[in-house]
mmCIF file of C-alpha atoms in Angstrom:
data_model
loop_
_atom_site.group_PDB
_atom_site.id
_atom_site.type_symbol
_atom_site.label_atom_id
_atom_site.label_comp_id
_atom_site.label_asym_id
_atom_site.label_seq_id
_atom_site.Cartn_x
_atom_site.Cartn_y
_atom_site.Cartn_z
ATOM 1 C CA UNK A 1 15.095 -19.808 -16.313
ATOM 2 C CA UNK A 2 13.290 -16.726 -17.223
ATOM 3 C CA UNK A 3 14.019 -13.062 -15.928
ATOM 4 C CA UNK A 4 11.481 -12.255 -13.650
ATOM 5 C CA UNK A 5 13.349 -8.568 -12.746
ATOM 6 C CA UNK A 6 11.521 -5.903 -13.650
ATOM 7 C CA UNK A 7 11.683 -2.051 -12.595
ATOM 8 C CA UNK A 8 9.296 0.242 -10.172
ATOM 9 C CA UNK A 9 9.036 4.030 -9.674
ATOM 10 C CA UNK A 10 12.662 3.382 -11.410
ATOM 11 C CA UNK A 11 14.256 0.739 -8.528
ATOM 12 C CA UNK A 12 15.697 -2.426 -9.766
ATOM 13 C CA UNK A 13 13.131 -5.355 -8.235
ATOM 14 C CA UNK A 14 14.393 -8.614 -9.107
ATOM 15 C CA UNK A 15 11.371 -9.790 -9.790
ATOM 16 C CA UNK A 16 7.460 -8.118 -9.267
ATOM 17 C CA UNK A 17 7.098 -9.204 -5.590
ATOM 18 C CA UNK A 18 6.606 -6.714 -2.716
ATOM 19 C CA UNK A 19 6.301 -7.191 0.893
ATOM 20 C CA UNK A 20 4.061 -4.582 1.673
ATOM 21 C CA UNK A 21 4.200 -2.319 4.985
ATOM 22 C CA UNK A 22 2.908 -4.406 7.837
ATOM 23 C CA UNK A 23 4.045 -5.906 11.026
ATOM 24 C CA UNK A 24 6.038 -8.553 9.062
ATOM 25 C CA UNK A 25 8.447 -5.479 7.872
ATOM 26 C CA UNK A 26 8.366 -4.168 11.565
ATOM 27 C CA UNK A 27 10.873 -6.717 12.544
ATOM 28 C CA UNK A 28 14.553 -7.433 11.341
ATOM 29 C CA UNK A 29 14.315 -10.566 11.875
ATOM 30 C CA UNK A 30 10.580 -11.385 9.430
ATOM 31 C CA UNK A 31 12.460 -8.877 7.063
ATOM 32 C CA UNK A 32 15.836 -10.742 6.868
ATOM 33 C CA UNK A 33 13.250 -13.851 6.058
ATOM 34 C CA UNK A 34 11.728 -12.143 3.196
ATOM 35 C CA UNK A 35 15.184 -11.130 1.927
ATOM 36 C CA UNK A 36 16.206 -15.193 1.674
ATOM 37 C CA UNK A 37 12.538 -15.768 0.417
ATOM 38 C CA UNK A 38 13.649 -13.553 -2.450
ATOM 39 C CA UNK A 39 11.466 -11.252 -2.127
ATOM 40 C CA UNK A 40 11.918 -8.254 -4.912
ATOM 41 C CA UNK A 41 11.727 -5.553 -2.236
ATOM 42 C CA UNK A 42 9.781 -4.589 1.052
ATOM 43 C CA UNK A 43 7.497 -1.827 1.983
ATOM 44 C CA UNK A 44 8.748 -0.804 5.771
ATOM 45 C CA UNK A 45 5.731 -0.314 8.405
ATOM 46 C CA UNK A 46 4.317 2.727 8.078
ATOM 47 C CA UNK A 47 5.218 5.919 10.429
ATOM 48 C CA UNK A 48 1.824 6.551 11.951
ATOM 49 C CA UNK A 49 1.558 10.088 12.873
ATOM 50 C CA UNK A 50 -1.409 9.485 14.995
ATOM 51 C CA UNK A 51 0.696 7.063 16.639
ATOM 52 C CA UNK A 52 3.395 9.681 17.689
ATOM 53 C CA UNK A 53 0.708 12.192 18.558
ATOM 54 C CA UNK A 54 -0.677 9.409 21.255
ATOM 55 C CA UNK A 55 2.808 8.168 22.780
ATOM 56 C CA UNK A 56 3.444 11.983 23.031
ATOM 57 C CA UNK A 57 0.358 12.413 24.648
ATOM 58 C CA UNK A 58 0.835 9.560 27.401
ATOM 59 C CA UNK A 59 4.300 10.314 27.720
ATOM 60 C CA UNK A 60 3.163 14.194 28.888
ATOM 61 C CA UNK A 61 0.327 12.855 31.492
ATOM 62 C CA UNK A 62 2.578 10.531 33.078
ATOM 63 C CA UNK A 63 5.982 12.671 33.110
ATOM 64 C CA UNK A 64 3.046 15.544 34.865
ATOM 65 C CA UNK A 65 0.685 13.222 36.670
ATOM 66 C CA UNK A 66 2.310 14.167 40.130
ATOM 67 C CA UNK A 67 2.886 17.915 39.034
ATOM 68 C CA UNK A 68 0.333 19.759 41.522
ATOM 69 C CA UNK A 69 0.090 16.914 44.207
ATOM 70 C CA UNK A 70 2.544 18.950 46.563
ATOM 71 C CA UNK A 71 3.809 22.280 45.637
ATOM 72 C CA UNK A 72 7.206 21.524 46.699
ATOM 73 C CA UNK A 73 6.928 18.976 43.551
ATOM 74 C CA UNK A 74 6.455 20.866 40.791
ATOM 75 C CA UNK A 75 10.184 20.987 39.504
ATOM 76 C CA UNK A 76 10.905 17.501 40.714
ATOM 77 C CA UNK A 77 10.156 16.061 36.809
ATOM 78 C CA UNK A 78 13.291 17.175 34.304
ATOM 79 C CA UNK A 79 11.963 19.014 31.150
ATOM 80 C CA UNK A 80 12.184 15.921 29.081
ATOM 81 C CA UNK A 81 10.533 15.706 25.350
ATOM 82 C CA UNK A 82 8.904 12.411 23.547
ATOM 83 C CA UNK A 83 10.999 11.630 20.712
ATOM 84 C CA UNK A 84 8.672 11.474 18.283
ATOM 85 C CA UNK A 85 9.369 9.919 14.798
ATOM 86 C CA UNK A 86 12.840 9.761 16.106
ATOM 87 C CA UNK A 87 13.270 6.034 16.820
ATOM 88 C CA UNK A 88 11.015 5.534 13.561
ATOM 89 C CA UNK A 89 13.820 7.276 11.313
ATOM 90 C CA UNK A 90 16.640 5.297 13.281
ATOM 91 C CA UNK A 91 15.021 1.853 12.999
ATOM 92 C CA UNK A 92 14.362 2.556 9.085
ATOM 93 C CA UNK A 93 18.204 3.711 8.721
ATOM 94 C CA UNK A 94 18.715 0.568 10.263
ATOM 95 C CA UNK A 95 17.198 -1.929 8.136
ATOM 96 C CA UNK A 96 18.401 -0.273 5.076
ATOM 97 C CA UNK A 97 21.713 -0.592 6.369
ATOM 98 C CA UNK A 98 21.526 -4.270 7.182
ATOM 99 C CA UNK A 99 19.450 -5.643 3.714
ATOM 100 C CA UNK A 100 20.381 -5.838 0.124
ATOM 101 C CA UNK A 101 16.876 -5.573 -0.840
ATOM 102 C CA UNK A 102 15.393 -2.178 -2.226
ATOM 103 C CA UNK A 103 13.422 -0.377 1.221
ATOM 104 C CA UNK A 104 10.597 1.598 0.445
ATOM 105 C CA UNK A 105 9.198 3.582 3.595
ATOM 106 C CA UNK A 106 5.617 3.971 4.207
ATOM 107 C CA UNK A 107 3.983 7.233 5.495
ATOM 108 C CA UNK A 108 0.556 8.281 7.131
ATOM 109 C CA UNK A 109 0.549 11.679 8.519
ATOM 110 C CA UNK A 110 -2.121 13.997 9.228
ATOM 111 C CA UNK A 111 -1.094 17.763 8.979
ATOM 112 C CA UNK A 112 0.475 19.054 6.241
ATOM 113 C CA UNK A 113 3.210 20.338 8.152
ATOM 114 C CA UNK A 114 4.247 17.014 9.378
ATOM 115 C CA UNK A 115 3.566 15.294 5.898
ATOM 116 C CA UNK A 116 6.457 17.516 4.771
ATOM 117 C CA UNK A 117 8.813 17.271 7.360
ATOM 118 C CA UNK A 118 8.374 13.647 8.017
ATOM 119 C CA UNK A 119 9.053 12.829 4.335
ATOM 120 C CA UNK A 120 12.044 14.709 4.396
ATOM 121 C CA UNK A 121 13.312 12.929 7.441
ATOM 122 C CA UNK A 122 12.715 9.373 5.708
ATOM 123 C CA UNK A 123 14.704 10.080 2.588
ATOM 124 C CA UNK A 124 17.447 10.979 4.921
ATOM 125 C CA UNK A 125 17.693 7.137 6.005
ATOM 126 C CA UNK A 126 18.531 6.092 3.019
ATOM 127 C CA UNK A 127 15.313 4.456 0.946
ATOM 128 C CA UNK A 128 14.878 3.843 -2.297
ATOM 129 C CA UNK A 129 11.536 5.351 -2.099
ATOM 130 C CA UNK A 130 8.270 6.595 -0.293
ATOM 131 C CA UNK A 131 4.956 5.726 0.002
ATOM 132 C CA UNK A 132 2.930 8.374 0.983
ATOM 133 C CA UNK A 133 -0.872 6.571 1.954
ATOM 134 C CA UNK A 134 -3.565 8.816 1.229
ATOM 135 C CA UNK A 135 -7.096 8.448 2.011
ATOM 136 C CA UNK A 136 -9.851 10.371 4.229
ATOM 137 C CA UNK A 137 -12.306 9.014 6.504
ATOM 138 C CA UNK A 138 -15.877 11.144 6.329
ATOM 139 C CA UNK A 139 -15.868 12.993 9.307
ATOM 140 C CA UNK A 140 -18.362 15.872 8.420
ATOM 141 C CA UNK A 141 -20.808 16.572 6.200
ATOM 142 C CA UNK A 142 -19.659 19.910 5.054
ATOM 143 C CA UNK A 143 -16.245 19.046 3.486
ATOM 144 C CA UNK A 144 -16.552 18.173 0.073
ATOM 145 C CA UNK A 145 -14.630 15.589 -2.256
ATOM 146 C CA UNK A 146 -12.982 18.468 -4.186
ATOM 147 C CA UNK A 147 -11.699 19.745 -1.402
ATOM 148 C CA UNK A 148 -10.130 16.720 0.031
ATOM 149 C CA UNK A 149 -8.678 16.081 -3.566
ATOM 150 C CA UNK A 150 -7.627 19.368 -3.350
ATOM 151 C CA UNK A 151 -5.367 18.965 0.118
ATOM 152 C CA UNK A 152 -3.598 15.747 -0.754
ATOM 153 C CA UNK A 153 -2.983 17.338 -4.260
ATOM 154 C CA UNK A 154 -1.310 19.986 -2.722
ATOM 155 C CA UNK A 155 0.519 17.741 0.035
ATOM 156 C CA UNK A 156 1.957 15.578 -3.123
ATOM 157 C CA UNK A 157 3.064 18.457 -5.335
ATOM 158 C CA UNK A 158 4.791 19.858 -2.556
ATOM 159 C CA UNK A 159 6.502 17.269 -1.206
ATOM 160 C CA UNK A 160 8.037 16.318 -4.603
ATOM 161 C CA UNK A 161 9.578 19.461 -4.370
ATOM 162 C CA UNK A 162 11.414 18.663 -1.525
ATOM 163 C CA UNK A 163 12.528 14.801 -1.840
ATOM 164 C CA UNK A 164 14.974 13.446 -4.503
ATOM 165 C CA UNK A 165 13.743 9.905 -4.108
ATOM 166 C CA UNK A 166 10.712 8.477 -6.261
ATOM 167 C CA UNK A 167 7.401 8.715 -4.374
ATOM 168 C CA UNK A 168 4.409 6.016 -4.696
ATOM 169 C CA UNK A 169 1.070 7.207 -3.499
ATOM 170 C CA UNK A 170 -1.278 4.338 -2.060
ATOM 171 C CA UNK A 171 -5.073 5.179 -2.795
ATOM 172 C CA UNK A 172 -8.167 4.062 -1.192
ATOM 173 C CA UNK A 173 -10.998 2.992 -3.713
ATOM 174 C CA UNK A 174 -13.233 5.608 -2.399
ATOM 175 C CA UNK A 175 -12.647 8.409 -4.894
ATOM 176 C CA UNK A 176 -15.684 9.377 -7.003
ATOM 177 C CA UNK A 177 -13.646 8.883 -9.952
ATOM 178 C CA UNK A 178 -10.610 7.315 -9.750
ATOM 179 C CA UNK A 179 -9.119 8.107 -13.576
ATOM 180 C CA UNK A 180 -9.595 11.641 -12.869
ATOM 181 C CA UNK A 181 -7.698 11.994 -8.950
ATOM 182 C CA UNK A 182 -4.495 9.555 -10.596
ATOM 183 C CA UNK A 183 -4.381 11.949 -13.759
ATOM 184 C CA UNK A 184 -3.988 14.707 -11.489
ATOM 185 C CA UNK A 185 -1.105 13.206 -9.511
ATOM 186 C CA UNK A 186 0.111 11.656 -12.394
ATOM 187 C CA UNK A 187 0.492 14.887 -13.614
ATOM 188 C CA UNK A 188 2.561 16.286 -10.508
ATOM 189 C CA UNK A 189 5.060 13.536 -11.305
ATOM 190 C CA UNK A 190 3.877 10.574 -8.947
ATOM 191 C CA UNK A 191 6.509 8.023 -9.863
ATOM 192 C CA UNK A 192 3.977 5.033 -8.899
ATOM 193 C CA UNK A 193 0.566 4.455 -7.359
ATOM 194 C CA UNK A 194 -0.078 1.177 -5.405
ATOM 195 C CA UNK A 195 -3.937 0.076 -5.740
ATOM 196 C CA UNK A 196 -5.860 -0.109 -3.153
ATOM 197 C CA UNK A 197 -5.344 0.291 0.514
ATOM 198 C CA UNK A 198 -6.854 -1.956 2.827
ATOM 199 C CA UNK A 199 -8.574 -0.291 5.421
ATOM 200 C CA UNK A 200 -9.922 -1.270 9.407
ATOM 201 C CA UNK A 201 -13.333 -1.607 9.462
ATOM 202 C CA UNK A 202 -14.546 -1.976 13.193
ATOM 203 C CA UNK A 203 -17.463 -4.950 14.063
ATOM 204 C CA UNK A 204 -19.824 -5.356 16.777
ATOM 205 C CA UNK A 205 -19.993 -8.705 19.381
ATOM 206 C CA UNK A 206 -23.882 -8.564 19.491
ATOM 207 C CA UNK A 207 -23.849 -11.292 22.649
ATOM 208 C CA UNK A 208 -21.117 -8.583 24.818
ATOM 209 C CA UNK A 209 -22.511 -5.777 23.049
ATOM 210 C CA UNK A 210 -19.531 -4.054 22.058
ATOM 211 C CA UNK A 211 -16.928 -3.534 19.226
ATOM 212 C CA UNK A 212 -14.391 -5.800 18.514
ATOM 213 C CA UNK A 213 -11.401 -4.971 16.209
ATOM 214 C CA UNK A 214 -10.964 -8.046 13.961
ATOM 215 C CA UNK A 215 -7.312 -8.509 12.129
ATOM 216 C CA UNK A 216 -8.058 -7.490 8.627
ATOM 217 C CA UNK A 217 -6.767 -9.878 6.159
ATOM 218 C CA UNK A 218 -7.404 -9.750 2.633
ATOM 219 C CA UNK A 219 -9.708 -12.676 0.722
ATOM 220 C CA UNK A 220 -8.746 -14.246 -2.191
ATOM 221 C CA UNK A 221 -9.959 -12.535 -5.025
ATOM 222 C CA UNK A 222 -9.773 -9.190 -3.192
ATOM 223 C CA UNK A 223 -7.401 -7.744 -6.647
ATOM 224 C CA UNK A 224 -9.881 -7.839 -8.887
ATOM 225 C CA UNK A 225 -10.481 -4.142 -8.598
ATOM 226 C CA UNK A 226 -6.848 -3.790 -9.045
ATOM 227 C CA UNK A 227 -6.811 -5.831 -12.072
ATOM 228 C CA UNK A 228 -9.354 -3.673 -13.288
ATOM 229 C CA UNK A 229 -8.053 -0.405 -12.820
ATOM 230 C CA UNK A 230 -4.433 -1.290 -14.054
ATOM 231 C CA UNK A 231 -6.060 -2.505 -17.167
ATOM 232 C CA UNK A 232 -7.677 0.912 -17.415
ATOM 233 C CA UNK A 233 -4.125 2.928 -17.005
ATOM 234 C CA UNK A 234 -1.623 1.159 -18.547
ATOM 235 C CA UNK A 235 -0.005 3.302 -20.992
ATOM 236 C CA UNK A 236 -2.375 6.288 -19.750
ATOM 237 C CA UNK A 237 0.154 7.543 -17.191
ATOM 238 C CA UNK A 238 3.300 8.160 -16.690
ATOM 239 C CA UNK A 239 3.794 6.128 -13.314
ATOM 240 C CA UNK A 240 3.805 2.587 -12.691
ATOM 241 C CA UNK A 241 1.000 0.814 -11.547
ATOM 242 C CA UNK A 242 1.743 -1.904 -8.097
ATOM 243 C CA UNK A 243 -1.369 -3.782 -7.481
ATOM 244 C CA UNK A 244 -2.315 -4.671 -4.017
ATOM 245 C CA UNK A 245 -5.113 -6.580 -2.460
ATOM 246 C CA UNK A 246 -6.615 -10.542 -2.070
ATOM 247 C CA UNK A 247 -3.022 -11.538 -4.080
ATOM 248 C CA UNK A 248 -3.011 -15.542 -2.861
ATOM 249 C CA UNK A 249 -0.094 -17.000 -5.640
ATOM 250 C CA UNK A 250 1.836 -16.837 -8.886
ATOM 251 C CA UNK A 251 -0.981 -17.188 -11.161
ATOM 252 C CA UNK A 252 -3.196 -14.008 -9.269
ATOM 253 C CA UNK A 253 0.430 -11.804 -9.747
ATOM 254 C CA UNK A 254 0.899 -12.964 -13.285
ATOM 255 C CA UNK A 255 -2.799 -11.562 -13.967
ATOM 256 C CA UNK A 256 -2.169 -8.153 -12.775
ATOM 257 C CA UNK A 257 0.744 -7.952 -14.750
ATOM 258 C CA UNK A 258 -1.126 -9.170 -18.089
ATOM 259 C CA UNK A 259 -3.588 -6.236 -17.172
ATOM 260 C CA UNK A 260 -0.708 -3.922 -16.943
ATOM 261 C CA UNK A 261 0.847 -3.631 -13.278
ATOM 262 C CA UNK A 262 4.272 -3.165 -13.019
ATOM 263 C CA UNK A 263 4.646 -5.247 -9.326
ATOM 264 C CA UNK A 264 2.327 -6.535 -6.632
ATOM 265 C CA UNK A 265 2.009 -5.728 -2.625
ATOM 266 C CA UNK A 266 1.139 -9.151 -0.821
ATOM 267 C CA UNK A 267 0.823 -8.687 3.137
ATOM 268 C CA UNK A 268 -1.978 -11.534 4.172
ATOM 269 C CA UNK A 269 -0.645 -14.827 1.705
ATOM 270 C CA UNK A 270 2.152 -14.118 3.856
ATOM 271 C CA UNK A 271 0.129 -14.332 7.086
ATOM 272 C CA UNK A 272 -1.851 -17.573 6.192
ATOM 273 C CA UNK A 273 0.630 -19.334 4.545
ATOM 274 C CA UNK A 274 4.352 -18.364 5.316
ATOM 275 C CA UNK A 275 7.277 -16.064 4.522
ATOM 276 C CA UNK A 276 8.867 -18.771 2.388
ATOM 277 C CA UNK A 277 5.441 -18.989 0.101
ATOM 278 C CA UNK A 278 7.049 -16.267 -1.511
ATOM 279 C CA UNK A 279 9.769 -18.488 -3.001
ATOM 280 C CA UNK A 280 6.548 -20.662 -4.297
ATOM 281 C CA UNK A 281 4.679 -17.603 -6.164
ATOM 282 C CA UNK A 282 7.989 -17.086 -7.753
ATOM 283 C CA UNK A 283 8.200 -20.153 -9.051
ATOM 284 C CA UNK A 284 4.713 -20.193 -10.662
ATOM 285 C CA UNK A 285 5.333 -17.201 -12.608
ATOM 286 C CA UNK A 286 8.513 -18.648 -13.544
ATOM 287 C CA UNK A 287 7.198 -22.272 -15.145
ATOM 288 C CA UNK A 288 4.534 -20.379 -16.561
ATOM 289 C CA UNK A 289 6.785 -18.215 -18.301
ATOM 290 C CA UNK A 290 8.627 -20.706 -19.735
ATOM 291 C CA UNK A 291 5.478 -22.752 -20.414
ATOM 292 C CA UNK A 292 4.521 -19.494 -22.974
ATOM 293 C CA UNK A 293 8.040 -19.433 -23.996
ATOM 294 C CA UNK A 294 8.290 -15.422 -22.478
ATOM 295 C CA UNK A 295 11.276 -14.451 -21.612
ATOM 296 C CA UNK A 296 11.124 -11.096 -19.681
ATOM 297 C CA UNK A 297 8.362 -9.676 -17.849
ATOM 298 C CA UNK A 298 7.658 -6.860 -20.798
ATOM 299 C CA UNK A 299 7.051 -9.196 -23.024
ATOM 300 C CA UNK A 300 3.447 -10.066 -21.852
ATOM 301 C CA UNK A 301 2.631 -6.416 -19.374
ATOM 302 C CA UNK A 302 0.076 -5.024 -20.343
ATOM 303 C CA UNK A 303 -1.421 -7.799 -23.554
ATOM 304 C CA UNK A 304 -4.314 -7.669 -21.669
ATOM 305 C CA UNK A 305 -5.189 -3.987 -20.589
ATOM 306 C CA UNK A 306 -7.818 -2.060 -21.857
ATOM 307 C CA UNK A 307 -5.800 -0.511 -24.891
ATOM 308 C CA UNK A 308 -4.690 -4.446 -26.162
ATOM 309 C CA UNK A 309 -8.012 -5.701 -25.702
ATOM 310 C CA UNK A 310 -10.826 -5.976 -28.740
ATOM 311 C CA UNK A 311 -13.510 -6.140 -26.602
ATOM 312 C CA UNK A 312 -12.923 -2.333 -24.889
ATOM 313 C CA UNK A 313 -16.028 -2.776 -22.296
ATOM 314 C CA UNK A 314 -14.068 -5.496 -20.685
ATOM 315 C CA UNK A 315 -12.950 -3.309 -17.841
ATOM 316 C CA UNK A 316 -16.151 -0.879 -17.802
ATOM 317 C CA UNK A 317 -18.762 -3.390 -17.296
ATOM 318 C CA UNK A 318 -20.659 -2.559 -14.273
ATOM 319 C CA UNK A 319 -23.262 -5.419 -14.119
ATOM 320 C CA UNK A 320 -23.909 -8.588 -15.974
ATOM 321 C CA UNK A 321 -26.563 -7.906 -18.155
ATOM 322 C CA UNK A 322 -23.800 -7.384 -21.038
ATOM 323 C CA UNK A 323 -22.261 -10.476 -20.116
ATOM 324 C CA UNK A 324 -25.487 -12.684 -20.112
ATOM 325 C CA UNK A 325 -26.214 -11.430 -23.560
ATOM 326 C CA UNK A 326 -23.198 -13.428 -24.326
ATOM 327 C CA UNK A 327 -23.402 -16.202 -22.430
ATOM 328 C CA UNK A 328 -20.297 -17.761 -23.833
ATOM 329 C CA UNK A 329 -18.097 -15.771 -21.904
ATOM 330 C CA UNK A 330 -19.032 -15.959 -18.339
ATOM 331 C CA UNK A 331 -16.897 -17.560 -16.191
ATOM 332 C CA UNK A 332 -19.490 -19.244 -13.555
ATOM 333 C CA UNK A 333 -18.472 -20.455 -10.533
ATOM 334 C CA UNK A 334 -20.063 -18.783 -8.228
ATOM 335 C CA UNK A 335 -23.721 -17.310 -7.988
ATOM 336 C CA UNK A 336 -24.447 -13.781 -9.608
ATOM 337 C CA UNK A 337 -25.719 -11.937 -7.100
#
């Protein structure tokens, strides 16, 4: 049998397989089904600022609705407060307290202020880690990419100050240049970046003439910019690289670890296939370890990145005209578009 454990942001996985944060770590229950599915850790759903701000915001108009209906009424409501992240922190406590399994928590905030405080409050629970998710959506034409940069830069640095626990940062594939943003957190002391986030993207039902909000799976195939970019940083940066993204079995994990990953984030395999189809991707990497006669993961991370490679435009190939020069190495099966 060959040791599949390796180590993230500096927690013991026993072997490269995240659940990352999604409904299926929402529920004690799913998790305590990835736990027997042996998975090597989970990702806890995320605490959605937004979220709070929006329960706070109902909770206000109907605690007031009545206020001004009667004047006698206006002191008939007690001066209660929504919770906020509250029953968040409690829940996360909780399911740290009930698994064996490493618990990373998962964070979207919006102001600064809040980014702070929130990750503050989640290393109190207990984790082994946070995952702060950053990413911007263009709202106006006048803010620039530097400046952007510039804020989560300046949210990270600041909240490594104030946690003890290693902190991930989950990037959107939207940066200009994506070498030069992870240098700069590397830099910080960003103990792990997980690549790329999967973002909503709304669609229109041209018959009812409105938007519909389709669930947002990956597709197979979906890691290849992963691949790529791990490939491109291993042994560049200090942090370890968790690959995300279109990650459908063993042999798509074991790939992304040849290129130089350390682990791998699967969320929608889990949704079309099962929980227990975790116990399956294990055992691929495992027979094809002992197929190659590797032992430990280290032994083959990385053999393929960028730095191991002789041909060094394998990862900075844009288009195919390189490729159909040489012929011999295209892979076709399906069209080039």
């Amino acid at each position: 049998m060959a040791d599949l454990s390796t180590k993230y942001m500096g927690i013991n996985l026993k072997n490269p397989i995240i659940v990352g944060a999604s409904s299926l770590t929402a529920d004690l229950k799913t998790i305590k089904k990835i736990e027997e599915s042996n998975a090597g850790a989970i990702v806890i759903k995320s605490l959605f600022e937004e979220q709070i701000q929006l329960e706070r915001y109902k909770f206000d108009e109907e605690l007031n609705k009545n206020n001004e209906r009667y004047a006698e009424m206006t002191t008939l409501n007690p001066p209660l407060e929504h919770a906020g992240p509250k029953e968040h922190l409690m829940w996360v406590k909780k399911t740290v307290e009930s698994i064996d399994i490493p618990v990373i928590a998962s964070l979207n905030a919006v102001n600064y202020e809040t980014w702070i405080e929130y990750s503050i409050e989640l290393e109190k629970t207990g984790v082994n880690g946070l995952e702060l998710n950053f990413y911007s959506i263009p709202k106006s034409f006048n803010l620039t990419g530097k400046e952007i940069e510039n804020q989560q830069l300046k949210i990270l640095n600041d909240i490594k100050k104030k946690v003890t626990i290693p902190v991930s940062v989950k990037l959107s594939s939207s940066y200009s240049n994506m070498l030069n943003i992870i240098k700069k957190m590397d830099n910080i002391g960003v103990n792990g970046f997980v690549l790329f986030n999967r973002f909503f993207q709304p669609d229109i039902d041209v018959y009812k003439e409105k938007h519909i909000f389709p669930f947002n799976l990956s597709r197979e195939n979906d890691y290849r910019m992963s691949l790529r970019f791990a490939g491109l940083l291993y042994n560049r940066i200090s942090a370890d690289i968790c690959s995300s993204r279109g990650i459908f079995g063993g042999y798509d994990i074991i790939k992304l670890l040849l290129s130089g990953s350390t682990c791998v984030q699967i969320v929608s395999a889990l949704y079309k296939k099962d929980i227990k189809y975790i116990n399956e991707m294990r055992k691929d990497i495992n027979s094809w370890m002992e197929e190659k006669n590797y032992k430990k993961i280290e032994e083959f991370r990385g053999k393929l990145s960028n730095d191991e490679v002789d041909d060094k435009y394998t990862y900075k190939r844009a288009q195919y005209v390189d490729l159909l020069m040489n012929p011999e190495k295209l892979d076709v099966k399906e069209p080039l578009v």
